[in-house]
Amino acid sequence: IAQRTGDENGEGVVYGNIGAACHKLGEYERALEYYEKHLASAQRTGDVSGEGRAYGGIGIAYLSLGEVQSALEYHEKHLAIAQRTGDVSGEGGAYGNIGNAYNSLGEYERALEHYEKHLAIAQQTGDVSGEQSARSNIVLAREKLDKSHKDPTKLFRVQLRWPTSS
């Protein structure tokens, strides 16, 4: 309908929704294609907020495909647009997604920083679902961080004052 009526903004939204549906079905490559169509449509029409949402979708697809550096790049673009346009909810989501990318890289401290920003924004905006997601991510990242600090060989070297190789 959006194509028939020439509603290019609406068409972009539909592409984004199809991308999200493909992602939920585990069709990450196909999701990426639709998110890229959403991005192209948003850029053509000057829909800056839509462009930000498309960047976020692309980042999520890349993370699901295991391309974490690409995911970070797109989530950072989403964050920048959300901040520039005053999209506080989008900013919170971008922080959460950046946290997920750092978590995938095993950079739990950086993940925590971003999850905590997501939590603060979710609380500020009354986003209950976002708050629950952020709290859950914080707990999981803290557990992983605790485990990464409990390397028994590291403790042994510290107790004996042996030099570390790193």
GROMACS .gro file of N, CA and C in nm:
model
  498
    1ILE      N    1   0.084  -0.119   0.000
    1ILE     CA    2   0.000   0.000   0.000
    1ILE      C    3   0.088   0.125   0.000
    2ALA      N    4   0.193   0.123   0.083
    2ALA     CA    5   0.282   0.239   0.089
    2ALA      C    6   0.346   0.266  -0.046
    3GLN      N    7   0.383   0.160  -0.117
    3GLN     CA    8   0.443   0.177  -0.250
    3GLN      C    9   0.342   0.233  -0.349
    4ARG      N   10   0.220   0.180  -0.344
    4ARG     CA   11   0.116   0.224  -0.438
    4ARG      C   12   0.079   0.370  -0.415
    5THR      N   13   0.077   0.412  -0.291
    5THR     CA   14   0.035   0.550  -0.262
    5THR      C   15   0.153   0.648  -0.263
    6GLY      N   16   0.275   0.596  -0.283
    6GLY     CA   17   0.392   0.683  -0.287
    6GLY      C   18   0.437   0.731  -0.150
    7ASP      N   19   0.396   0.661  -0.046
    7ASP     CA   20   0.433   0.697   0.091
    7ASP      C   21   0.570   0.637   0.123
    8GLU      N   22   0.675   0.709   0.086
    8GLU     CA   23   0.809   0.655   0.103
    8GLU      C   24   0.849   0.639   0.250
    9ASN      N   25   0.802   0.731   0.336
    9ASN     CA   26   0.829   0.714   0.479
    9ASN      C   27   0.762   0.586   0.530
   10GLY      N   28   0.638   0.566   0.491
   10GLY     CA   29   0.566   0.446   0.531
   10GLY      C   30   0.633   0.321   0.478
   11GLU      N   31   0.684   0.330   0.357
   11GLU     CA   32   0.756   0.216   0.298
   11GLU      C   33   0.879   0.181   0.381
   12GLY      N   34   0.951   0.283   0.425
   12GLY     CA   35   1.068   0.260   0.508
   12GLY      C   36   1.032   0.192   0.639
   13VAL      N   37   0.923   0.236   0.700
   13VAL     CA   38   0.877   0.175   0.824
   13VAL      C   39   0.843   0.028   0.802
   14VAL      N   40   0.777   0.000   0.692
   14VAL     CA   41   0.742  -0.139   0.660
   14VAL      C   42   0.868  -0.223   0.642
   15TYR      N   43   0.968  -0.168   0.572
   15TYR     CA   44   1.094  -0.241   0.557
   15TYR      C   45   1.155  -0.273   0.694
   16GLY      N   46   1.152  -0.177   0.783
   16GLY     CA   47   1.204  -0.200   0.917
   16GLY      C   48   1.127  -0.307   0.991
   17ASN      N   49   0.995  -0.306   0.976
   17ASN     CA   50   0.912  -0.407   1.042
   17ASN      C   51   0.937  -0.547   0.984
   18ILE      N   52   0.954  -0.554   0.853
   18ILE     CA   53   0.983  -0.684   0.791
   18ILE      C   54   1.121  -0.732   0.839
   19GLY      N   55   1.216  -0.640   0.849
   19GLY     CA   56   1.348  -0.676   0.901
   19GLY      C   57   1.339  -0.734   1.042
   20ALA      N   58   1.258  -0.670   1.125
   20ALA     CA   59   1.241  -0.719   1.263
   20ALA      C   60   1.176  -0.857   1.264
   21ALA      N   61   1.079  -0.879   1.176
   21ALA     CA   62   1.013  -1.010   1.168
   21ALA      C   63   1.112  -1.117   1.123
   22CYS      N   64   1.192  -1.085   1.022
   22CYS     CA   65   1.293  -1.180   0.974
   22CYS      C   66   1.393  -1.213   1.086
   23HIS      N   67   1.430  -1.110   1.160
   23HIS     CA   68   1.525  -1.132   1.270
   23HIS      C   69   1.466  -1.227   1.373
   24LYS      N   70   1.341  -1.207   1.409
   24LYS     CA   71   1.275  -1.296   1.507
   24LYS      C   72   1.269  -1.440   1.457
   25LEU      N   73   1.265  -1.456   1.326
   25LEU     CA   74   1.262  -1.590   1.267
   25LEU      C   75   1.402  -1.650   1.251
   26GLY      N   76   1.503  -1.573   1.289
   26GLY     CA   77   1.641  -1.621   1.278
   26GLY      C   78   1.700  -1.604   1.140
   27GLU      N   79   1.634  -1.529   1.055
   27GLU     CA   80   1.682  -1.503   0.919
   27GLU      C   81   1.760  -1.372   0.918
   28TYR      N   82   1.881  -1.375   0.974
   28TYR     CA   83   1.957  -1.253   0.999
   28TYR      C   84   2.005  -1.184   0.873
   29GLU      N   85   2.047  -1.261   0.774
   29GLU     CA   86   2.091  -1.201   0.647
   29GLU      C   87   1.974  -1.128   0.580
   30ARG      N   88   1.860  -1.194   0.580
   30ARG     CA   89   1.742  -1.133   0.519
   30ARG      C   90   1.698  -1.010   0.599
   31ALA      N   91   1.706  -1.019   0.731
   31ALA     CA   92   1.673  -0.903   0.816
   31ALA      C   93   1.764  -0.786   0.780
   32LEU      N   94   1.891  -0.814   0.763
   32LEU     CA   95   1.988  -0.710   0.728
   32LEU      C   96   1.949  -0.642   0.597
   33GLU      N   97   1.907  -0.719   0.499
   33GLU     CA   98   1.864  -0.663   0.371
   33GLU      C   99   1.749  -0.563   0.389
   34TYR      N  100   1.651  -0.601   0.472
   34TYR     CA  101   1.536  -0.513   0.492
   34TYR      C  102   1.572  -0.391   0.575
   35TYR      N  103   1.660  -0.408   0.674
   35TYR     CA  104   1.704  -0.292   0.752
   35TYR      C  105   1.781  -0.195   0.663
   36GLU      N  106   1.859  -0.248   0.569
   36GLU     CA  107   1.932  -0.160   0.476
   36GLU      C  108   1.836  -0.087   0.382
   37LYS      N  109   1.727  -0.153   0.342
   37LYS     CA  110   1.625  -0.086   0.261
   37LYS      C  111   1.558   0.024   0.342
   38HIS      N  112   1.534  -0.004   0.471
   38HIS     CA  113   1.476   0.096   0.561
   38HIS      C  114   1.570   0.217   0.569
   39LEU      N  115   1.698   0.190   0.584
   39LEU     CA  116   1.798   0.298   0.592
   39LEU      C  117   1.797   0.382   0.465
   40ALA      N  118   1.800   0.317   0.351
   40ALA     CA  119   1.802   0.389   0.223
   40ALA      C  120   1.678   0.477   0.208
   41SER      N  121   1.563   0.423   0.246
   41SER     CA  122   1.439   0.499   0.237
   41SER      C  123   1.442   0.620   0.330
   42ALA      N  124   1.489   0.599   0.454
   42ALA     CA  125   1.495   0.708   0.551
   42ALA      C  126   1.591   0.818   0.503
   43GLN      N  127   1.703   0.778   0.445
   43GLN     CA  128   1.798   0.876   0.395
   43GLN      C  129   1.742   0.954   0.277
   44ARG      N  130   1.671   0.886   0.188
   44ARG     CA  131   1.610   0.952   0.071
   44ARG      C  132   1.507   1.057   0.113
   45THR      N  133   1.431   1.025   0.216
   45THR     CA  134   1.322   1.114   0.256
   45THR      C  135   1.363   1.213   0.366
   46GLY      N  136   1.485   1.201   0.414
   46GLY     CA  137   1.530   1.292   0.520
   46GLY      C  138   1.473   1.259   0.656
   47ASP      N  139   1.430   1.135   0.675
   47ASP     CA  140   1.374   1.089   0.803
   47ASP      C  141   1.489   1.049   0.895
   48VAL      N  142   1.541   1.147   0.969
   48VAL     CA  143   1.659   1.124   1.051
   48VAL      C  144   1.630   1.023   1.162
   49SER      N  145   1.515   1.031   1.225
   49SER     CA  146   1.481   0.934   1.329
   49SER      C  147   1.471   0.793   1.271
   50GLY      N  148   1.411   0.781   1.154
   50GLY     CA  149   1.403   0.652   1.087
   50GLY      C  150   1.542   0.599   1.053
   51GLU      N  151   1.630   0.690   1.014
   51GLU     CA  152   1.768   0.652   0.986
   51GLU      C  153   1.833   0.593   1.112
   52GLY      N  154   1.810   0.657   1.225
   52GLY     CA  155   1.864   0.606   1.351
   52GLY      C  156   1.810   0.468   1.384
   53ARG      N  157   1.679   0.450   1.369
   53ARG     CA  158   1.619   0.318   1.396
   53ARG      C  159   1.675   0.213   1.301
   54ALA      N  160   1.696   0.251   1.175
   54ALA     CA  161   1.752   0.156   1.077
   54ALA      C  162   1.894   0.117   1.117
   55TYR      N  163   1.973   0.215   1.160
   55TYR     CA  164   2.109   0.183   1.207
   55TYR      C  165   2.103   0.084   1.323
   56GLY      N  166   2.008   0.105   1.414
   56GLY     CA  167   1.993   0.014   1.526
   56GLY      C  168   1.959  -0.127   1.480
   57GLY      N  169   1.867  -0.139   1.385
   57GLY     CA  170   1.831  -0.270   1.332
   57GLY      C  171   1.948  -0.338   1.264
   58ILE      N  172   2.023  -0.261   1.186
   58ILE     CA  173   2.141  -0.316   1.119
   58ILE      C  174   2.241  -0.366   1.222
   59GLY      N  175   2.260  -0.289   1.328
   59GLY     CA  176   2.352  -0.330   1.434
   59GLY      C  177   2.308  -0.459   1.500
   60ILE      N  178   2.179  -0.473   1.525
   60ILE     CA  179   2.126  -0.595   1.587
   60ILE      C  180   2.149  -0.714   1.494
   61ALA      N  181   2.124  -0.695   1.365
   61ALA     CA  182   2.144  -0.804   1.269
   61ALA      C  183   2.292  -0.845   1.265
   62TYR      N  184   2.381  -0.746   1.261
   62TYR     CA  185   2.523  -0.778   1.258
   62TYR      C  186   2.566  -0.852   1.384
   63LEU      N  187   2.513  -0.813   1.499
   63LEU     CA  188   2.549  -0.883   1.623
   63LEU      C  189   2.503  -1.028   1.616
   64SER      N  190   2.383  -1.050   1.565
   64SER     CA  191   2.331  -1.186   1.552
   64SER      C  192   2.413  -1.268   1.454
   65LEU      N  193   2.475  -1.201   1.357
   65LEU     CA  194   2.560  -1.271   1.260
   65LEU      C  195   2.703  -1.288   1.312
   66GLY      N  196   2.729  -1.239   1.431
   66GLY     CA  197   2.863  -1.252   1.490
   66GLY      C  198   2.962  -1.147   1.444
   67GLU      N  199   2.915  -1.047   1.374
   67GLU     CA  200   3.002  -0.939   1.325
   67GLU      C  201   2.994  -0.822   1.424
   68VAL      N  202   3.063  -0.842   1.537
   68VAL     CA  203   3.047  -0.752   1.651
   68VAL      C  204   3.100  -0.611   1.623
   69GLN      N  205   3.212  -0.599   1.554
   69GLN     CA  206   3.266  -0.465   1.527
   69GLN      C  207   3.171  -0.386   1.437
   70SER      N  208   3.112  -0.452   1.339
   70SER     CA  209   3.014  -0.385   1.254
   70SER      C  210   2.891  -0.346   1.336
   71ALA      N  211   2.850  -0.434   1.425
   71ALA     CA  212   2.736  -0.405   1.513
   71ALA      C  213   2.764  -0.279   1.595
   72LEU      N  214   2.884  -0.272   1.655
   72LEU     CA  215   2.920  -0.155   1.734
   72LEU      C  216   2.914  -0.027   1.652
   73GLU      N  217   2.966  -0.035   1.532
   73GLU     CA  218   2.968   0.082   1.443
   73GLU      C  219   2.827   0.135   1.419
   74TYR      N  220   2.734   0.045   1.390
   74TYR     CA  221   2.597   0.088   1.361
   74TYR      C  222   2.522   0.132   1.487
   75HIS      N  223   2.548   0.066   1.599
   75HIS     CA  224   2.483   0.110   1.723
   75HIS      C  225   2.534   0.247   1.766
   76GLU      N  226   2.661   0.274   1.742
   76GLU     CA  227   2.716   0.408   1.774
   76GLU      C  228   2.650   0.514   1.685
   77LYS      N  229   2.624   0.480   1.558
   77LYS     CA  230   2.554   0.574   1.470
   77LYS      C  231   2.413   0.599   1.519
   78HIS      N  232   2.346   0.491   1.563
   78HIS     CA  233   2.211   0.505   1.618
   78HIS      C  234   2.214   0.596   1.740
   79LEU      N  235   2.310   0.572   1.829
   79LEU     CA  236   2.321   0.652   1.951
   79LEU      C  237   2.341   0.800   1.917
   80ALA      N  238   2.429   0.829   1.824
   80ALA     CA  239   2.457   0.968   1.787
   80ALA      C  240   2.331   1.037   1.734
   81ILE      N  241   2.257   0.968   1.651
   81ILE     CA  242   2.134   1.028   1.596
   81ILE      C  243   2.030   1.045   1.707
   82ALA      N  244   2.016   0.946   1.792
   82ALA     CA  245   1.918   0.957   1.901
   82ALA      C  246   1.951   1.076   1.991
   83GLN      N  247   2.078   1.094   2.021
   83GLN     CA  248   2.118   1.207   2.106
   83GLN      C  249   2.093   1.339   2.034
   84ARG      N  250   2.127   1.345   1.906
   84ARG     CA  251   2.111   1.467   1.829
   84ARG      C  252   1.964   1.507   1.813
   85THR      N  253   1.877   1.408   1.801
   85THR     CA  254   1.734   1.438   1.777
   85THR      C  255   1.651   1.440   1.905
   86GLY      N  256   1.714   1.410   2.018
   86GLY     CA  257   1.640   1.409   2.144
   86GLY      C  258   1.554   1.285   2.163
   87ASP      N  259   1.585   1.179   2.093
   87ASP     CA  260   1.512   1.053   2.105
   87ASP      C  261   1.567   0.976   2.225
   88VAL      N  262   1.518   1.010   2.343
   88VAL     CA  263   1.571   0.954   2.467
   88VAL      C  264   1.551   0.803   2.472
   89SER      N  265   1.436   0.756   2.429
   89SER     CA  266   1.409   0.613   2.428
   89SER      C  267   1.506   0.540   2.334
   90GLY      N  268   1.528   0.597   2.216
   90GLY     CA  269   1.624   0.540   2.121
   90GLY      C  270   1.764   0.540   2.177
   91GLU      N  271   1.798   0.645   2.251
   91GLU     CA  272   1.929   0.653   2.315
   91GLU      C  273   1.947   0.539   2.415
   92GLY      N  274   1.844   0.514   2.496
   92GLY     CA  275   1.850   0.404   2.592
   92GLY      C  276   1.868   0.271   2.523
   93GLY      N  277   1.790   0.248   2.419
   93GLY     CA  278   1.803   0.123   2.344
   93GLY      C  279   1.940   0.106   2.282
   94ALA      N  280   1.995   0.216   2.230
   94ALA     CA  281   2.128   0.211   2.169
   94ALA      C  282   2.232   0.175   2.275
   95TYR      N  283   2.221   0.235   2.394
   95TYR     CA  284   2.314   0.200   2.502
   95TYR      C  285   2.305   0.051   2.535
   96GLY      N  286   2.184  -0.001   2.542
   96GLY     CA  287   2.167  -0.144   2.571
   96GLY      C  288   2.230  -0.231   2.463
   97ASN      N  289   2.210  -0.193   2.337
   97ASN     CA  290   2.266  -0.270   2.227
   97ASN      C  291   2.419  -0.261   2.222
   98ILE      N  292   2.473  -0.145   2.254
   98ILE     CA  293   2.619  -0.132   2.260
   98ILE      C  294   2.672  -0.219   2.373
   99GLY      N  295   2.601  -0.220   2.484
   99GLY     CA  296   2.638  -0.309   2.595
   99GLY      C  297   2.639  -0.455   2.552
  100ASN      N  298   2.540  -0.495   2.474
  100ASN     CA  299   2.534  -0.633   2.425
  100ASN      C  300   2.655  -0.666   2.338
  101ALA      N  301   2.696  -0.570   2.256
  101ALA     CA  302   2.812  -0.593   2.170
  101ALA      C  303   2.939  -0.609   2.253
  102TYR      N  304   2.957  -0.521   2.351
  102TYR     CA  305   3.076  -0.533   2.437
  102TYR      C  306   3.072  -0.663   2.517
  103ASN      N  307   2.953  -0.703   2.559
  103ASN     CA  308   2.938  -0.830   2.630
  103ASN      C  309   2.984  -0.945   2.542
  104SER      N  310   2.946  -0.941   2.414
  104SER     CA  311   2.986  -1.046   2.319
  104SER      C  312   3.138  -1.051   2.302
  105LEU      N  313   3.203  -0.936   2.318
  105LEU     CA  314   3.348  -0.930   2.306
  105LEU      C  315   3.419  -0.968   2.436
  106GLY      N  316   3.341  -0.993   2.542
  106GLY     CA  317   3.401  -1.025   2.671
  106GLY      C  318   3.450  -0.902   2.745
  107GLU      N  319   3.410  -0.785   2.700
  107GLU     CA  320   3.448  -0.660   2.765
  107GLU      C  321   3.336  -0.620   2.861
  108TYR      N  322   3.332  -0.692   2.974
  108TYR     CA  323   3.218  -0.681   3.065
  108TYR      C  324   3.210  -0.547   3.136
  109GLU      N  325   3.323  -0.486   3.165
  109GLU     CA  326   3.319  -0.355   3.231
  109GLU      C  327   3.257  -0.250   3.138
  110ARG      N  328   3.297  -0.254   3.011
  110ARG     CA  329   3.239  -0.160   2.914
  110ARG      C  330   3.091  -0.191   2.893
  111ALA      N  331   3.057  -0.318   2.891
  111ALA     CA  332   2.916  -0.356   2.878
  111ALA      C  333   2.836  -0.299   2.995
  112LEU      N  334   2.889  -0.316   3.116
  112LEU     CA  335   2.820  -0.264   3.234
  112LEU      C  336   2.797  -0.113   3.225
  113GLU      N  337   2.897  -0.038   3.181
  113GLU     CA  338   2.882   0.107   3.167
  113GLU      C  339   2.761   0.140   3.081
  114HIS      N  340   2.747   0.069   2.971
  114HIS     CA  341   2.638   0.097   2.878
  114HIS      C  342   2.504   0.046   2.931
  115TYR      N  343   2.505  -0.069   2.997
  115TYR     CA  344   2.381  -0.120   3.056
  115TYR      C  345   2.330  -0.025   3.164
  116GLU      N  346   2.421   0.032   3.241
  116GLU     CA  347   2.380   0.125   3.347
  116GLU      C  348   2.320   0.252   3.288
  117LYS      N  349   2.374   0.299   3.176
  117LYS     CA  350   2.315   0.415   3.107
  117LYS      C  351   2.177   0.379   3.054
  118HIS      N  352   2.164   0.258   3.000
  118HIS     CA  353   2.033   0.212   2.952
  118HIS      C  354   1.933   0.210   3.068
  119LEU      N  355   1.975   0.157   3.183
  119LEU     CA  356   1.887   0.149   3.299
  119LEU      C  357   1.842   0.288   3.343
  120ALA      N  358   1.935   0.382   3.352
  120ALA     CA  359   1.901   0.517   3.396
  120ALA      C  360   1.797   0.580   3.303
  121ILE      N  361   1.815   0.562   3.173
  121ILE     CA  362   1.720   0.620   3.078
  121ILE      C  363   1.585   0.548   3.087
  122ALA      N  364   1.587   0.417   3.100
  122ALA     CA  365   1.461   0.342   3.111
  122ALA      C  366   1.384   0.387   3.236
  123GLN      N  367   1.454   0.409   3.346
  123GLN     CA  368   1.387   0.456   3.468
  123GLN      C  369   1.332   0.597   3.448
  124GLN      N  370   1.411   0.681   3.383
  124GLN     CA  371   1.371   0.820   3.358
  124GLN      C  372   1.247   0.828   3.271
  125THR      N  373   1.236   0.739   3.172
  125THR     CA  374   1.125   0.745   3.078
  125THR      C  375   1.008   0.655   3.115
  126GLY      N  376   1.022   0.578   3.223
  126GLY     CA  377   0.915   0.487   3.263
  126GLY      C  378   0.904   0.364   3.175
  127ASP      N  379   1.013   0.328   3.110
  127ASP     CA  380   1.016   0.211   3.021
  127ASP      C  381   1.041   0.086   3.106
  128VAL      N  382   0.933   0.024   3.150
  128VAL     CA  383   0.942  -0.091   3.240
  128VAL      C  384   1.015  -0.208   3.173
  129SER      N  385   0.982  -0.236   3.049
  129SER     CA  386   1.047  -0.345   2.976
  129SER      C  387   1.197  -0.318   2.960
  130GLY      N  388   1.232  -0.195   2.924
  130GLY     CA  389   1.372  -0.158   2.911
  130GLY      C  390   1.445  -0.167   3.043
  131GLU      N  391   1.377  -0.128   3.150
  131GLU     CA  392   1.437  -0.136   3.284
  131GLU      C  393   1.465  -0.281   3.322
  132GLN      N  394   1.369  -0.369   3.295
  132GLN     CA  395   1.388  -0.511   3.326
  132GLN      C  396   1.502  -0.569   3.244
  133SER      N  397   1.508  -0.534   3.118
  133SER     CA  398   1.615  -0.583   3.030
  133SER      C  399   1.751  -0.534   3.079
  134ALA      N  400   1.759  -0.405   3.112
  134ALA     CA  401   1.885  -0.348   3.159
  134ALA      C  402   1.929  -0.413   3.289
  135ARG      N  403   1.835  -0.432   3.382
  135ARG     CA  404   1.870  -0.495   3.511
  135ARG      C  405   1.921  -0.638   3.490
  136SER      N  406   1.854  -0.711   3.404
  136SER     CA  407   1.896  -0.848   3.374
  136SER      C  408   2.036  -0.850   3.313
  137ASN      N  409   2.059  -0.760   3.217
  137ASN     CA  410   2.190  -0.753   3.153
  137ASN      C  411   2.299  -0.714   3.252
  138ILE      N  412   2.267  -0.625   3.344
  138ILE     CA  413   2.365  -0.583   3.446
  138ILE      C  414   2.402  -0.701   3.533
  139VAL      N  415   2.303  -0.778   3.577
  139VAL     CA  416   2.330  -0.894   3.662
  139VAL      C  417   2.419  -0.995   3.588
  140LEU      N  418   2.384  -1.025   3.464
  140LEU     CA  419   2.461  -1.123   3.387
  140LEU      C  420   2.603  -1.074   3.360
  141ALA      N  421   2.618  -0.947   3.327
  141ALA     CA  422   2.752  -0.893   3.301
  141ALA      C  423   2.836  -0.894   3.429
  142ARG      N  424   2.775  -0.862   3.543
  142ARG     CA  425   2.849  -0.865   3.670
  142ARG      C  426   2.894  -1.007   3.703
  143GLU      N  427   2.807  -1.103   3.679
  143GLU     CA  428   2.845  -1.243   3.703
  143GLU      C  429   2.963  -1.283   3.616
  144LYS      N  430   2.959  -1.245   3.489
  144LYS     CA  431   3.069  -1.277   3.398
  144LYS      C  432   3.197  -1.204   3.439
  145LEU      N  433   3.182  -1.081   3.483
  145LEU     CA  434   3.298  -1.003   3.527
  145LEU      C  435   3.360  -1.067   3.651
  146ASP      N  436   3.276  -1.111   3.744
  146ASP     CA  437   3.326  -1.178   3.864
  146ASP      C  438   3.401  -1.306   3.828
  147LYS      N  439   3.346  -1.383   3.735
  147LYS     CA  440   3.413  -1.507   3.692
  147LYS      C  441   3.545  -1.478   3.624
  148SER      N  442   3.551  -1.371   3.546
  148SER     CA  443   3.675  -1.341   3.475
  148SER      C  444   3.784  -1.295   3.570
  149HIS      N  445   3.744  -1.247   3.687
  149HIS     CA  446   3.843  -1.205   3.787
  149HIS      C  447   3.883  -1.318   3.881
  150LYS      N  448   3.821  -1.432   3.864
  150LYS     CA  449   3.850  -1.545   3.953
  150LYS      C  450   3.938  -1.649   3.886
  151ASP      N  451   4.028  -1.607   3.801
  151ASP     CA  452   4.123  -1.696   3.737
  151ASP      C  453   4.218  -1.749   3.844
  152PRO      N  454   4.213  -1.879   3.875
  152PRO     CA  455   4.296  -1.932   3.984
  152PRO      C  456   4.446  -1.913   3.960
  153THR      N  457   4.489  -1.918   3.836
  153THR     CA  458   4.633  -1.899   3.812
  153THR      C  459   4.672  -1.754   3.839
  154LYS      N  460   4.582  -1.661   3.814
  154LYS     CA  461   4.609  -1.521   3.843
  154LYS      C  462   4.624  -1.501   3.994
  155LEU      N  463   4.533  -1.560   4.069
  155LEU     CA  464   4.538  -1.550   4.214
  155LEU      C  465   4.668  -1.612   4.266
  156PHE      N  466   4.705  -1.728   4.212
  156PHE     CA  467   4.827  -1.798   4.254
  156PHE      C  468   4.949  -1.710   4.229
  157ARG      N  469   4.958  -1.650   4.112
  157ARG     CA  470   5.072  -1.564   4.078
  157ARG      C  471   5.078  -1.443   4.169
  158VAL      N  472   4.962  -1.387   4.204
  158VAL     CA  473   4.960  -1.270   4.292
  158VAL      C  474   5.007  -1.310   4.431
  159GLN      N  475   4.959  -1.424   4.481
  159GLN     CA  476   4.998  -1.466   4.615
  159GLN      C  477   5.147  -1.492   4.626
  160LEU      N  478   5.207  -1.545   4.521
  160LEU     CA  479   5.351  -1.576   4.523
  160LEU      C  480   5.434  -1.461   4.467
  161ARG      N  481   5.366  -1.355   4.424
  161ARG     CA  482   5.432  -1.238   4.367
  161ARG      C  483   5.511  -1.271   4.242
  162TRP      N  484   5.457  -1.362   4.163
  162TRP     CA  485   5.519  -1.396   4.035
  162TRP      C  486   5.479  -1.293   3.932
  163PRO      N  487   5.568  -1.264   3.841
  163PRO     CA  488   5.530  -1.169   3.735
  163PRO      C  489   5.427  -1.233   3.643
  164THR      N  490   5.341  -1.148   3.591
  164THR     CA  491   5.240  -1.197   3.495
  164THR      C  492   5.292  -1.174   3.355
  165SER      N  493   5.242  -1.252   3.266
  165SER     CA  494   5.284  -1.239   3.125
  165SER      C  495   5.208  -1.128   3.054
  166SER      N  496   5.105  -1.074   3.117
  166SER     CA  497   5.027  -0.969   3.049
  166SER      C  498   5.040  -0.835   3.116
   0.00000   0.00000   0.00000
